[in-house]
Amino acid sequence: MKRPLIVVLNGPNLNMLGLRQPDIYGHATLDDVEQVCIQAAERLDVAIDFRQTNGEGELVSWVQECRGRASGVVINPAAYGHTSIALLDALHAIECPVIEVHISNIHRREAFRHHSYVSQAACGVICGLGVRGYAHALQAMADIIEDEG
Ligand code: DQA
């Protein structure tokens, strides 16, 4: 049987992981995050498509492409989570389960990070668990896909 596809999307500045504010985001690079996801996907017997972009429009287009193609979306929208109604609208339009991930605990940080538009389209949100949050999100998404059966 074909393995379900989970698309893992990463927003702006996440290509700078490892260099960027390591006191907040840790020392893992985006390549390390991809490895965490690849290993989780193998364990869970799901396929993943892992991507990062700095562009809001590109992120919106990638979300749109998930419609009818992906069984689930795991997204770290980075700063666009706090600002982008376009991203929220795209996530509503694809009609597949969405889990939002943030490496840092956005609720312990500046007030402008406490609200995320993306959360309105997400069945769950994981934040503050570091890059391991991605593995937890993939586990949860695999469970949701299996339950939807
Ligand atoms: C982030 C949190 C956001 O507030 C921030 O803009 C990011 C990364 C996180 O993973 O902790 O770029 O999404």
mmCIF file of C-alpha atoms and ligand atoms in Angstrom:
data_model
loop_
_atom_site.group_PDB
_atom_site.id
_atom_site.type_symbol
_atom_site.label_atom_id
_atom_site.label_comp_id
_atom_site.label_asym_id
_atom_site.label_seq_id
_atom_site.Cartn_x
_atom_site.Cartn_y
_atom_site.Cartn_z
ATOM 1 C CA MET A 1 0.000 0.000 0.000
ATOM 2 C CA LYS A 2 1.167 3.540 -0.761
ATOM 3 C CA ARG A 3 2.477 5.421 2.276
ATOM 4 C CA PRO A 4 0.537 8.567 3.217
ATOM 5 C CA LEU A 5 2.337 11.827 2.429
ATOM 6 C CA ILE A 6 2.934 14.414 5.168
ATOM 7 C CA VAL A 7 4.236 17.745 3.879
ATOM 8 C CA VAL A 8 6.526 19.538 6.349
ATOM 9 C CA LEU A 9 6.711 23.260 5.603
ATOM 10 C CA ASN A 10 9.062 25.798 7.155
ATOM 11 C CA GLY A 11 8.748 29.555 6.914
ATOM 12 C CA PRO A 12 11.139 32.508 6.909
ATOM 13 C CA ASN A 13 14.529 32.537 8.597
ATOM 14 C CA LEU A 14 14.392 28.868 9.516
ATOM 15 C CA ASN A 15 17.210 28.350 6.979
ATOM 16 C CA MET A 16 19.299 30.272 9.547
ATOM 17 C CA LEU A 17 18.770 27.693 12.307
ATOM 18 C CA GLY A 18 22.023 26.864 14.070
ATOM 19 C CA LEU A 19 23.360 30.370 13.457
ATOM 20 C CA ARG A 20 20.322 32.345 14.497
ATOM 21 C CA GLN A 21 19.766 33.186 18.208
ATOM 22 C CA PRO A 22 21.022 29.783 19.443
ATOM 23 C CA ASP A 23 20.024 30.747 23.001
ATOM 24 C CA ILE A 24 16.402 30.602 21.771
ATOM 25 C CA TYR A 25 16.459 28.098 18.900
ATOM 26 C CA GLY A 26 19.390 25.864 19.848
ATOM 27 C CA HIS A 27 22.290 24.705 17.692
ATOM 28 C CA ALA A 28 20.486 22.309 15.331
ATOM 29 C CA THR A 29 20.495 23.362 11.669
ATOM 30 C CA LEU A 30 17.597 23.020 9.230
ATOM 31 C CA ASP A 31 19.394 19.953 7.799
ATOM 32 C CA ASP A 32 19.332 18.463 11.311
ATOM 33 C CA VAL A 33 15.588 19.177 11.522
ATOM 34 C CA GLU A 34 15.103 17.408 8.189
ATOM 35 C CA GLN A 35 17.025 14.388 9.528
ATOM 36 C CA VAL A 36 14.784 14.327 12.631
ATOM 37 C CA CYS A 37 11.765 14.291 10.288
ATOM 38 C CA ILE A 38 13.207 11.638 7.948
ATOM 39 C CA GLN A 39 13.930 9.331 10.896
ATOM 40 C CA ALA A 40 10.460 9.872 12.385
ATOM 41 C CA ALA A 41 8.855 9.242 8.987
ATOM 42 C CA GLU A 42 10.735 5.958 8.543
ATOM 43 C CA ARG A 43 9.658 4.806 11.998
ATOM 44 C CA LEU A 44 6.035 5.791 11.293
ATOM 45 C CA ASP A 45 6.016 4.412 7.732
ATOM 46 C CA VAL A 46 4.903 7.687 6.154
ATOM 47 C CA ALA A 47 6.431 9.667 3.275
ATOM 48 C CA ILE A 48 7.504 13.266 3.833
ATOM 49 C CA ASP A 49 8.191 16.260 1.632
ATOM 50 C CA PHE A 50 10.325 18.707 3.661
ATOM 51 C CA ARG A 51 10.655 22.323 2.470
ATOM 52 C CA GLN A 52 11.645 25.818 3.595
ATOM 53 C CA THR A 53 11.023 29.213 2.041
ATOM 54 C CA ASN A 54 11.482 32.826 3.041
ATOM 55 C CA GLY A 55 8.633 33.924 0.774
ATOM 56 C CA GLU A 56 5.056 34.313 1.980
ATOM 57 C CA GLY A 57 3.644 33.824 -1.535
ATOM 58 C CA GLU A 58 5.706 30.694 -2.093
ATOM 59 C CA LEU A 59 4.567 29.285 1.251
ATOM 60 C CA VAL A 60 0.924 29.980 0.301
ATOM 61 C CA SER A 61 1.443 28.247 -3.076
ATOM 62 C CA TRP A 62 3.053 25.222 -1.434
ATOM 63 C CA VAL A 63 0.115 24.969 0.986
ATOM 64 C CA GLN A 64 -2.330 25.121 -1.952
ATOM 65 C CA GLU A 65 -0.444 22.293 -3.674
ATOM 66 C CA CYS A 66 -1.160 20.070 -0.664
ATOM 67 C CA ARG A 67 -4.856 19.897 -1.559
ATOM 68 C CA GLY A 68 -5.598 16.404 -2.852
ATOM 69 C CA ARG A 69 -1.896 15.488 -2.626
ATOM 70 C CA ALA A 70 -1.026 15.401 1.069
ATOM 71 C CA SER A 71 -2.669 13.452 3.880
ATOM 72 C CA GLY A 72 -1.459 16.031 6.401
ATOM 73 C CA VAL A 73 0.597 19.197 6.788
ATOM 74 C CA VAL A 74 3.075 19.970 9.563
ATOM 75 C CA ILE A 75 4.006 23.638 9.410
ATOM 76 C CA ASN A 76 6.392 25.902 11.253
ATOM 77 C CA PRO A 77 5.151 29.168 9.775
ATOM 78 C CA ALA A 78 7.796 31.118 11.721
ATOM 79 C CA ALA A 79 6.952 34.851 11.740
ATOM 80 C CA TYR A 80 4.184 34.434 9.116
ATOM 81 C CA GLY A 81 2.164 32.610 11.754
ATOM 82 C CA HIS A 82 1.844 35.911 13.580
ATOM 83 C CA THR A 83 1.074 38.022 10.522
ATOM 84 C CA SER A 84 -0.367 36.125 7.566
ATOM 85 C CA ILE A 85 -4.107 35.884 6.951
ATOM 86 C CA ALA A 86 -3.213 34.660 3.436
ATOM 87 C CA LEU A 87 -1.486 31.651 4.958
ATOM 88 C CA LEU A 88 -4.471 30.979 7.234
ATOM 89 C CA ASP A 89 -6.857 31.151 4.249
ATOM 90 C CA ALA A 90 -4.683 28.720 2.264
ATOM 91 C CA LEU A 91 -4.575 26.266 5.176
ATOM 92 C CA HIS A 92 -8.371 26.408 5.488
ATOM 93 C CA ALA A 93 -8.708 25.750 1.745
ATOM 94 C CA ILE A 94 -6.753 22.488 1.590
ATOM 95 C CA GLU A 95 -9.091 20.450 3.766
ATOM 96 C CA CYS A 96 -6.467 18.246 5.341
ATOM 97 C CA PRO A 97 -5.261 18.093 8.934
ATOM 98 C CA VAL A 98 -2.656 20.684 9.949
ATOM 99 C CA ILE A 99 -0.305 20.672 12.935
ATOM 100 C CA GLU A 100 1.569 23.866 13.784
ATOM 101 C CA VAL A 101 5.065 23.652 15.268
ATOM 102 C CA HIS A 102 7.268 26.284 16.879
ATOM 103 C CA ILE A 103 10.701 25.394 18.181
ATOM 104 C CA SER A 104 10.548 28.021 20.923
ATOM 105 C CA ASN A 105 7.750 28.548 23.423
ATOM 106 C CA ILE A 106 6.095 31.524 21.755
ATOM 107 C CA HIS A 107 3.983 32.155 24.881
ATOM 108 C CA ARG A 108 7.064 32.878 26.993
ATOM 109 C CA ARG A 109 8.333 35.438 24.502
ATOM 110 C CA GLU A 110 7.270 38.901 23.293
ATOM 111 C CA ALA A 111 3.517 39.608 23.296
ATOM 112 C CA PHE A 112 3.426 39.892 19.472
ATOM 113 C CA ARG A 113 4.371 36.191 19.270
ATOM 114 C CA HIS A 114 1.511 35.034 21.499
ATOM 115 C CA HIS A 115 -1.057 35.097 18.702
ATOM 116 C CA SER A 116 -0.833 32.874 15.639
ATOM 117 C CA TYR A 117 -3.327 33.069 12.755
ATOM 118 C CA VAL A 118 -2.225 29.585 11.690
ATOM 119 C CA SER A 119 -3.508 28.096 14.958
ATOM 120 C CA GLN A 120 -7.088 28.704 13.768
ATOM 121 C CA ALA A 121 -6.541 26.171 10.991
ATOM 122 C CA ALA A 122 -4.536 23.698 13.079
ATOM 123 C CA CYS A 123 -5.891 20.656 14.878
ATOM 124 C CA GLY A 124 -2.960 20.974 17.279
ATOM 125 C CA VAL A 125 -0.011 23.184 18.157
ATOM 126 C CA ILE A 126 3.366 22.104 19.526
ATOM 127 C CA CYS A 127 5.704 24.782 20.824
ATOM 128 C CA GLY A 128 8.677 25.028 23.114
ATOM 129 C CA LEU A 129 9.953 21.460 22.706
ATOM 130 C CA GLY A 130 12.835 22.386 20.405
ATOM 131 C CA VAL A 131 13.376 20.525 17.143
ATOM 132 C CA ARG A 132 11.962 17.365 18.769
ATOM 133 C CA GLY A 133 8.599 19.082 18.354
ATOM 134 C CA TYR A 134 8.713 18.112 14.671
ATOM 135 C CA ALA A 135 8.999 14.395 15.552
ATOM 136 C CA HIS A 136 6.094 14.723 17.995
ATOM 137 C CA ALA A 137 4.042 16.493 15.315
ATOM 138 C CA LEU A 138 4.734 13.723 12.782
ATOM 139 C CA GLN A 139 3.762 11.073 15.341
ATOM 140 C CA ALA A 140 0.504 12.916 16.079
ATOM 141 C CA MET A 141 -0.209 13.418 12.371
ATOM 142 C CA ALA A 142 0.378 9.714 11.625
ATOM 143 C CA ASP A 143 -2.122 8.880 14.412
ATOM 144 C CA ILE A 144 -4.692 11.325 12.985
ATOM 145 C CA ILE A 145 -4.301 9.899 9.465
ATOM 146 C CA GLU A 146 -4.681 6.353 10.791
ATOM 147 C CA ASP A 147 -7.798 7.327 12.785
ATOM 148 C CA GLU A 148 -9.307 8.940 9.656
ATOM 149 C CA GLY A 149 -8.472 5.637 7.921
HETATM 150 C C1 DQA B 1 9.355 30.260 15.532
HETATM 151 C C2 DQA B 1 8.786 31.321 16.469
HETATM 152 C C3 DQA B 1 8.411 32.579 15.710
HETATM 153 O O1 DQA B 1 7.902 33.562 16.615
HETATM 154 C C4 DQA B 1 9.615 33.160 15.019
HETATM 155 O O2 DQA B 1 9.243 34.262 14.225
HETATM 156 C C5 DQA B 1 10.367 32.151 14.217
HETATM 157 C C6 DQA B 1 10.520 30.798 14.726
HETATM 158 C C7 DQA B 1 9.832 29.017 16.300
HETATM 159 O O3 DQA B 1 10.024 27.983 15.663
HETATM 160 O O4 DQA B 1 10.039 29.074 17.517
HETATM 161 O O5 DQA B 1 10.949 32.487 13.183
HETATM 162 O O6 DQA B 1 8.333 29.839 14.643
#
